[in-house]
XYZ file of C-alpha atoms in Angstrom:
456
model
C 6.680 21.073 -19.359
C 9.881 19.043 -19.654
C 10.340 15.500 -18.401
C 12.876 16.777 -15.881
C 10.320 19.190 -14.410
C 7.734 16.411 -14.106
C 10.221 14.121 -12.376
C 11.083 16.804 -9.857
C 7.419 17.553 -9.111
C 6.748 13.846 -8.558
C 9.370 13.823 -5.830
C 7.825 16.734 -3.961
C 6.608 15.902 -0.483
C 3.884 17.226 1.789
C 4.733 20.579 3.421
C 6.322 20.460 6.843
C 4.202 23.262 8.325
C 0.758 24.703 7.682
C 2.240 27.889 6.249
C 3.695 26.146 3.195
C 1.713 25.438 -0.004
C 0.581 21.905 -0.849
C 2.092 20.422 -4.050
C -0.507 19.050 -6.498
C 1.231 15.798 -7.371
C -1.259 12.958 -6.773
C -2.958 11.494 -9.837
C -6.318 9.729 -9.928
C -4.553 6.356 -9.822
C -2.342 7.380 -6.892
C -5.432 8.350 -4.922
C -7.452 5.340 -6.063
C -4.733 2.999 -4.825
C -4.558 4.890 -1.531
C -8.314 4.802 -0.856
C -8.669 1.253 -2.174
C -6.041 0.042 0.268
C -7.742 1.880 3.121
C -10.945 0.054 2.192
C -9.280 -3.337 2.699
C -8.664 -3.379 6.417
C -8.252 -6.079 9.018
C -11.084 -4.230 10.772
C -13.343 -5.337 7.922
C -12.565 -8.924 8.918
C -12.369 -8.697 12.702
C -15.090 -6.016 12.874
C -17.572 -7.723 10.560
C -19.378 -9.077 13.621
C -20.341 -5.522 14.673
C -22.668 -5.445 11.651
C -24.359 -8.699 12.678
C -24.563 -7.770 16.363
C -25.253 -4.020 16.308
C -26.382 -4.047 19.942
C -22.931 -5.265 20.995
C -24.393 -7.821 23.415
C -22.401 -10.772 22.122
C -25.145 -12.493 20.121
C -25.904 -12.152 16.411
C -29.063 -10.137 15.841
C -29.399 -10.212 12.056
C -28.463 -12.788 9.449
C -25.303 -12.680 7.369
C -27.389 -11.887 4.266
C -28.971 -8.944 6.063
C -25.539 -7.928 7.328
C -24.182 -7.868 3.765
C -27.110 -5.705 2.651
C -26.602 -3.320 5.585
C -22.892 -3.204 4.868
C -23.424 -2.395 1.176
C -25.890 0.408 1.896
C -23.755 1.876 4.676
C -20.561 1.686 2.642
C -22.018 3.177 -0.555
C -23.539 6.091 1.338
C -20.358 6.502 3.370
C -18.288 6.438 0.178
C -20.356 9.245 -1.352
C -19.957 11.261 1.833
C -16.217 10.640 1.712
C -16.157 11.893 -1.879
C -17.958 15.093 -0.892
C -15.476 15.647 1.922
C -12.608 15.199 -0.538
C -13.660 18.013 -2.880
C -12.943 21.080 -0.687
C -9.373 19.943 -0.108
C -8.745 19.546 -3.840
C -10.275 22.946 -4.615
C -8.563 24.969 -1.897
C -5.330 23.082 -1.259
C -6.067 23.242 2.475
C -6.048 20.324 4.955
C -9.269 19.224 6.618
C -9.080 20.988 9.962
C -7.882 24.226 8.381
C -10.987 24.115 6.174
C -13.098 24.129 9.321
C -11.885 27.651 9.955
C -14.067 28.642 7.041
C -17.007 26.639 8.344
C -16.932 27.578 12.036
C -14.325 30.334 12.307
C -10.686 30.037 13.342
C -11.208 29.722 17.105
C -14.358 27.605 16.928
C -12.571 25.179 14.592
C -10.456 24.145 17.567
C -13.331 22.083 19.056
C -13.815 19.700 16.091
C -10.042 19.668 15.684
C -9.574 18.345 19.211
C -12.334 15.764 18.656
C -10.700 14.703 15.409
C -7.316 14.337 17.089
C -8.919 12.158 19.754
C -10.689 9.889 17.246
C -7.561 9.555 15.097
C -5.434 8.587 18.070
C -8.133 6.037 18.897
C -8.153 4.648 15.364
C -4.368 4.570 15.207
C -4.270 2.672 18.494
C -6.934 0.181 17.367
C -5.029 -0.385 14.122
C -1.887 -1.395 15.992
C -3.912 -3.638 18.299
C -5.619 -5.451 15.426
C -2.307 -5.725 13.548
C -0.662 -7.237 16.604
C -3.537 -9.681 17.098
C -3.461 -10.716 13.435
C 0.324 -11.173 13.425
C 0.154 -13.267 16.595
C -2.445 -15.535 15.014
C -0.530 -15.648 11.735
C 2.755 -16.704 13.342
C 1.171 -18.980 15.912
C 2.000 -16.913 18.965
C 5.122 -15.071 20.039
C 5.563 -11.948 22.146
C 2.563 -9.747 21.297
C 4.450 -6.570 22.104
C 7.015 -7.230 19.368
C 4.297 -7.204 16.709
C 2.772 -4.016 18.083
C 6.100 -2.192 18.325
C 7.125 -3.311 14.833
C 3.849 -2.024 13.405
C 4.315 1.229 15.319
C 7.808 1.762 13.923
C 6.687 1.029 10.350
C 3.760 3.416 10.772
C 6.028 6.212 11.973
C 8.475 5.754 9.097
C 5.667 5.987 6.533
C 4.414 9.263 8.010
C 7.756 10.968 7.445
C 7.260 10.674 3.649
C 3.439 10.646 3.264
C 3.141 11.404 -0.462
C 5.919 8.960 -1.275
C 4.035 6.361 0.779
C 0.834 6.997 -1.210
C 2.659 6.536 -4.515
C 4.368 3.412 -3.175
C 0.953 1.865 -2.463
C -0.007 2.276 -6.107
C 3.205 0.857 -7.477
C 3.858 -2.096 -5.198
C 1.173 -2.951 -2.641
C -2.178 -2.745 -4.414
C -1.499 -5.621 -6.825
C -0.672 -7.959 -3.951
C -3.856 -6.977 -2.101
C -6.026 -7.627 -5.164
C -4.466 -11.066 -5.698
C -4.961 -11.955 -2.017
C -8.641 -10.921 -2.103
C -9.315 -13.024 -5.197
C -7.507 -16.004 -3.680
C -9.538 -15.973 -0.460
C -12.849 -15.555 -2.288
C -12.064 -18.565 -4.452
C -11.015 -20.649 -1.451
C -14.072 -19.723 0.627
C -16.451 -20.513 -2.229
C -14.730 -23.867 -2.722
C -15.059 -24.569 1.007
C -18.814 -24.075 0.761
C -20.761 -21.416 2.627
C -23.539 -22.110 5.151
C -27.067 -20.750 4.811
C -26.515 -16.986 4.821
C -30.167 -16.328 5.694
C -30.113 -18.390 8.871
C -29.865 -16.500 12.143
C -30.485 -18.461 15.307
C -29.873 -15.370 17.419
C -32.661 -13.293 15.886
C -35.830 -12.705 17.879
C -38.161 -12.487 14.902
C -37.824 -10.156 11.970
C -38.706 -9.980 8.305
C -37.252 -11.537 5.151
C -33.730 -12.966 5.384
C -33.889 -12.921 9.187
C -33.850 -9.128 9.379
C -34.872 -7.430 12.559
C -35.619 -4.062 10.962
C -35.275 -2.225 14.269
C -31.607 -3.234 14.209
C -30.980 -3.180 10.460
C -30.326 0.564 10.317
C -28.190 0.357 13.439
C -26.082 -2.206 11.583
C -26.005 0.103 8.557
C -24.814 2.957 10.755
C -22.035 0.717 12.119
C -20.788 0.002 8.582
C -21.170 3.637 7.542
C -19.226 4.830 10.593
C -16.074 3.136 9.298
C -16.269 5.191 6.098
C -17.202 8.320 8.028
C -14.079 7.990 10.161
C -12.098 9.096 7.070
C -14.350 12.080 6.277
C -12.630 14.537 8.651
C -9.213 13.696 7.175
C -9.986 13.318 3.453
C -8.784 16.820 2.550
C -5.394 16.099 4.149
C -4.680 13.943 1.091
C -6.909 15.390 -1.632
C -5.313 18.826 -1.207
C -2.479 17.220 -3.190
C -4.826 16.028 -5.955
C -4.219 17.250 -9.486
C -7.963 17.729 -10.040
C -11.262 17.893 -8.162
C -12.783 15.097 -10.239
C -9.891 12.783 -9.446
C -10.273 13.518 -5.737
C -14.024 12.817 -5.680
C -13.911 9.750 -7.920
C -11.026 8.070 -6.135
C -12.337 8.731 -2.632
C -15.950 7.742 -3.260
C -15.467 4.919 -5.761
C -12.252 3.118 -4.867
C -12.839 3.175 -1.122
C -16.462 1.984 -1.248
C -15.691 -0.739 -3.790
C -12.884 -2.367 -1.836
C -14.550 -1.963 1.551
C -17.628 -3.807 0.288
C -15.392 -6.603 -1.003
C -13.471 -6.755 2.277
C -16.545 -6.631 4.518
C -18.299 -9.346 2.520
C -15.158 -11.467 2.760
C -15.092 -10.891 6.512
C -18.724 -11.961 6.838
C -18.048 -15.087 4.764
C -15.087 -15.885 6.993
C -17.303 -15.407 10.025
C -19.786 -17.893 8.585
C -16.984 -20.434 8.210
C -15.371 -19.792 11.593
C -15.440 -22.496 14.228
C -15.467 -21.982 17.944
C -11.984 -23.440 18.437
C -10.084 -20.922 16.300
C -9.235 -17.239 16.335
C -11.063 -14.551 14.408
C -8.694 -14.975 11.452
C -8.581 -18.790 11.473
C -10.693 -19.218 8.292
C -8.063 -17.263 6.347
C -5.206 -19.316 7.709
C -6.821 -22.708 7.140
C -7.136 -22.449 3.355
C -4.362 -23.388 0.928
C -1.531 -20.824 1.070
C -3.699 -18.846 3.472
C -0.777 -17.762 5.656
C 1.108 -16.380 2.651
C -1.734 -14.241 1.388
C -2.909 -13.218 4.858
C 0.595 -11.889 5.508
C -0.073 -9.342 2.743
C -3.103 -8.060 4.659
C -1.149 -7.853 7.901
C 1.791 -6.051 6.281
C -0.289 -3.476 4.440
C -2.399 -2.670 7.484
C 0.356 -0.159 8.203
C -1.216 2.172 5.629
C -4.252 2.487 7.915
C -2.257 3.494 10.959
C -0.021 5.683 8.773
C -3.032 7.654 7.520
C -4.321 8.119 11.069
C -0.981 9.294 12.453
C -0.226 11.640 9.552
C -3.690 13.227 9.740
C -3.370 13.592 13.502
C -0.159 15.550 12.967
C -1.789 17.758 10.321
C -4.799 18.306 12.608
C -2.521 19.400 15.446
C -1.006 21.934 13.037
C -4.378 23.712 12.942
C -3.676 24.506 16.604
C 0.088 25.019 16.168
C 0.714 25.904 12.467
C 4.507 26.211 12.629
C 5.317 22.887 14.311
C 7.131 20.456 12.003
C 4.823 17.541 11.107
C 7.761 15.116 11.289
C 8.291 15.913 14.967
C 4.575 15.479 15.612
C 4.466 12.196 13.686
C 7.297 10.669 15.685
C 5.705 11.675 18.978
C 2.298 10.357 17.888
C 3.813 7.090 16.678
C 5.290 6.529 20.120
C 2.002 7.467 21.804
C -0.266 5.085 19.869
C 2.272 2.290 20.278
C 2.222 2.713 24.050
C -1.589 2.878 24.060
C -1.840 -0.246 21.899
C 0.293 -2.138 24.416
C -2.153 -1.271 27.202
C -5.641 -1.232 25.629
C -7.917 -3.755 23.873
C -10.831 -3.811 21.420
C -13.609 -4.131 24.002
C -15.159 -0.706 23.307
C -14.888 -0.784 19.520
C -18.651 -0.669 18.848
C -19.226 2.279 21.178
C -16.286 4.038 19.543
C -17.925 3.652 16.102
C -21.174 5.135 17.363
C -19.475 8.197 18.781
C -17.557 8.753 15.544
C -20.738 8.651 13.480
C -22.680 10.972 15.751
C -19.943 13.621 15.615
C -18.729 13.547 12.026
C -21.814 12.614 9.972
C -23.638 15.854 10.905
C -20.379 17.788 10.666
C -20.166 16.720 7.028
C -23.797 17.761 6.537
C -22.985 21.267 7.734
C -19.906 21.386 5.494
C -21.846 20.258 2.409
C -24.622 22.798 2.958
C -22.278 25.711 3.527
C -19.421 24.965 1.130
C -21.439 23.772 -1.872
C -24.771 25.591 -1.453
C -23.918 28.929 0.158
C -20.239 29.806 0.017
C -19.790 28.529 -3.551
C -16.318 27.286 -2.671
C -15.244 30.587 -1.094
C -14.223 30.359 2.550
C -12.062 32.433 4.846
C -9.547 29.921 6.226
C -7.166 32.456 7.718
C -6.106 32.523 11.359
C -8.517 35.454 11.843
C -11.641 33.902 10.310
C -14.689 35.155 12.289
C -16.680 32.794 14.505
C -19.868 31.360 13.011
C -22.028 30.126 15.861
C -24.934 29.339 13.542
C -22.935 26.551 11.912
C -22.043 25.157 15.334
C -25.757 25.155 16.160
C -26.533 23.226 12.964
C -23.831 20.704 13.863
C -25.251 20.187 17.353
C -28.751 19.723 15.954
C -27.487 16.953 13.694
C -25.538 15.340 16.530
C -28.653 15.368 18.729
C -30.750 13.721 16.007
C -28.144 10.967 15.666
C -27.987 10.291 19.404
C -31.761 10.270 19.836
C -32.077 7.575 17.170
C -28.947 5.616 18.044
C -27.462 6.423 21.468
C -24.926 3.642 20.977
C -23.013 1.888 23.732
C -20.779 4.482 25.384
C -21.495 4.338 29.097
C -22.530 7.611 30.733
C -22.896 9.343 27.362
C -25.444 6.727 26.256
C -27.284 6.925 29.585
C -27.705 10.680 29.085
C -29.316 10.299 25.660
C -31.533 7.446 26.810
C -32.752 9.831 29.500
C -33.454 12.477 26.866
C -35.407 9.920 24.845
C -37.567 9.172 27.879
C -38.204 12.836 28.668
C -39.225 13.532 25.074
C -41.255 10.286 24.907
C -39.306 9.476 21.749
C -39.371 5.957 20.319
C -37.183 5.021 17.406
C -39.037 3.640 14.397
C -37.716 0.753 12.301
C -37.178 2.961 9.226
C -34.984 5.494 11.027
C -31.302 5.687 10.122
C -29.310 7.811 12.553
C -26.680 8.602 9.935
C -29.000 9.655 7.124
C -31.427 11.640 9.262
C -28.710 13.444 11.218
C -26.959 14.310 7.952
C -30.168 15.710 6.451
C -31.021 17.623 9.627
C -27.579 19.245 9.645
C -27.854 20.141 5.942
C -31.284 21.749 6.358
C -30.382 23.746 9.461
C -27.022 24.867 8.083
C -28.608 25.924 4.790
C -31.288 27.866 6.686
C -28.727 29.583 8.889
C -26.668 30.482 5.820
C -29.690 31.962 4.032
C -30.630 34.062 7.038
C -27.070 35.345 7.253
C -27.112 36.334 3.575
C -30.478 38.084 3.932
C -29.238 40.100 6.898
C -26.154 41.226 4.980
C -28.224 42.289 1.967
C -30.837 44.111 4.064
C-alpha cells in the first residue's frame, strides 16, 4: 500500500447513514487516547461524592479509603465489560444499536435503542451542566448560559467530524490532560491529605470505616459510569483496525484514567472546605486555574461522544437519515435541556443506567461469544428473539431487587416487590455483578434450548 493510499484512508470519516460501510481507520493509540480522555471527566471530580454517599441522603456513609477501594473495583470490572462490548463492533463493523438486531431481532431492538437514546440525551445534558458549572467556578462567575451554549456549540461541531475528533484527541489533547493530572496530584500531596479512613458520617462498619451494606452500592455507582459507555462502544470500535486494539484500548485505557480521575476527585473532596465550590481545591493550588482549564475544555469530548452515539442510535430507527442533521438537532436539544435542568437526580440516573445496561451486556456476551460465535443477523428483517428479552428482564429484576436506587415511583415499585418476596439484601451482594451473571446464565440457557430445538 502506498503512502498516498494510507493518507487518504486516514482522512476517511464515519458514514453519514447506516447503509454505508464503516472505514477501519482507528489505530490502538487513536482509541486509547479516546477512551483515556473519556475516563478523565469532570463527573469524576464532582460525582466522587456519590461513591461516598451511595444512599444519596447528603451525608457520607463510607470513608474515603473505602470509597477508593469501591471505585477501583467498580471501574476495573466496568472497564472489562466495556472491552467486551467493544469487540462485536470491531468484528462486524456495525454500530451498537444495529448489533442489537442480532441479539433481539430488528423490531425488538427498538426498545433498548429508545432507552439508549434517552440515557445518552441525559448524559449529554449532564455534561453541559457540569461544564457550565465548572467554567463558572473557574472564571469566578459570569452568565452561566454563555458557558453552556459555548459547550453546546463546540460539542455539535465535534460531532460533524467524529473520527477526525478522535484522532485530534490523540495528537493534541491527551498530553495536556496527562500533565494536568500529574500537576494536581503533586499539589494535593504537598498540601497534605487528611485521614482517609475517618468517616464521621458512618453508623458503624468494618475496617477503614466501611459499612459493607453500602460498599457494593458504592461500587455499583462507580461501575455505572463505565457501563454508561457499554451501549455505545461499538459506535467507535467498528472503525478499529483490529479486535485486539478495540478490546485493549476500551478496557485498559478507560479504566486506568478513570481510576486516576476518581481518586483525584476523592482527594479533592477530602481537601474541600465548606466555603468553596466543588472544584475549589483545584483552583486554590499553584497554577490551578491554568491546568483546570484543560479539564473544562476537553470535557467537550464527553458530550461529543454522547451526541454522536445518540445520532447513530437514532439511525437504527431511521437508517437513511444523515447523522449530521441529527447531530445538529441533538446539540440544540441538550443545550436547551442543560439551561433548564440541574444535577439533583444524578445518583438515581446512575442506578437506572446500571440496571438496564449491565444485564443487557450479560445477554450480549452469552449470545455473541458463547452461542452465535460472532455470527448474527443484523439485517432489517432479523427475526424477533423473545428469549433474549426474557434473559434481559431477569437480569434487570435481579439488579433492582438488590439495589432499587433512588428514582421515585420506580424505586417504590421495587421496594414493594422486595417486601412481597420477603427479600433482604445481604452485605456481599453486588447488583451489577449478580445481575450480569443472571443475564449470562439465562441467555446461555435460552440459546442452548433454541439450538437443541433446531437440531431435533
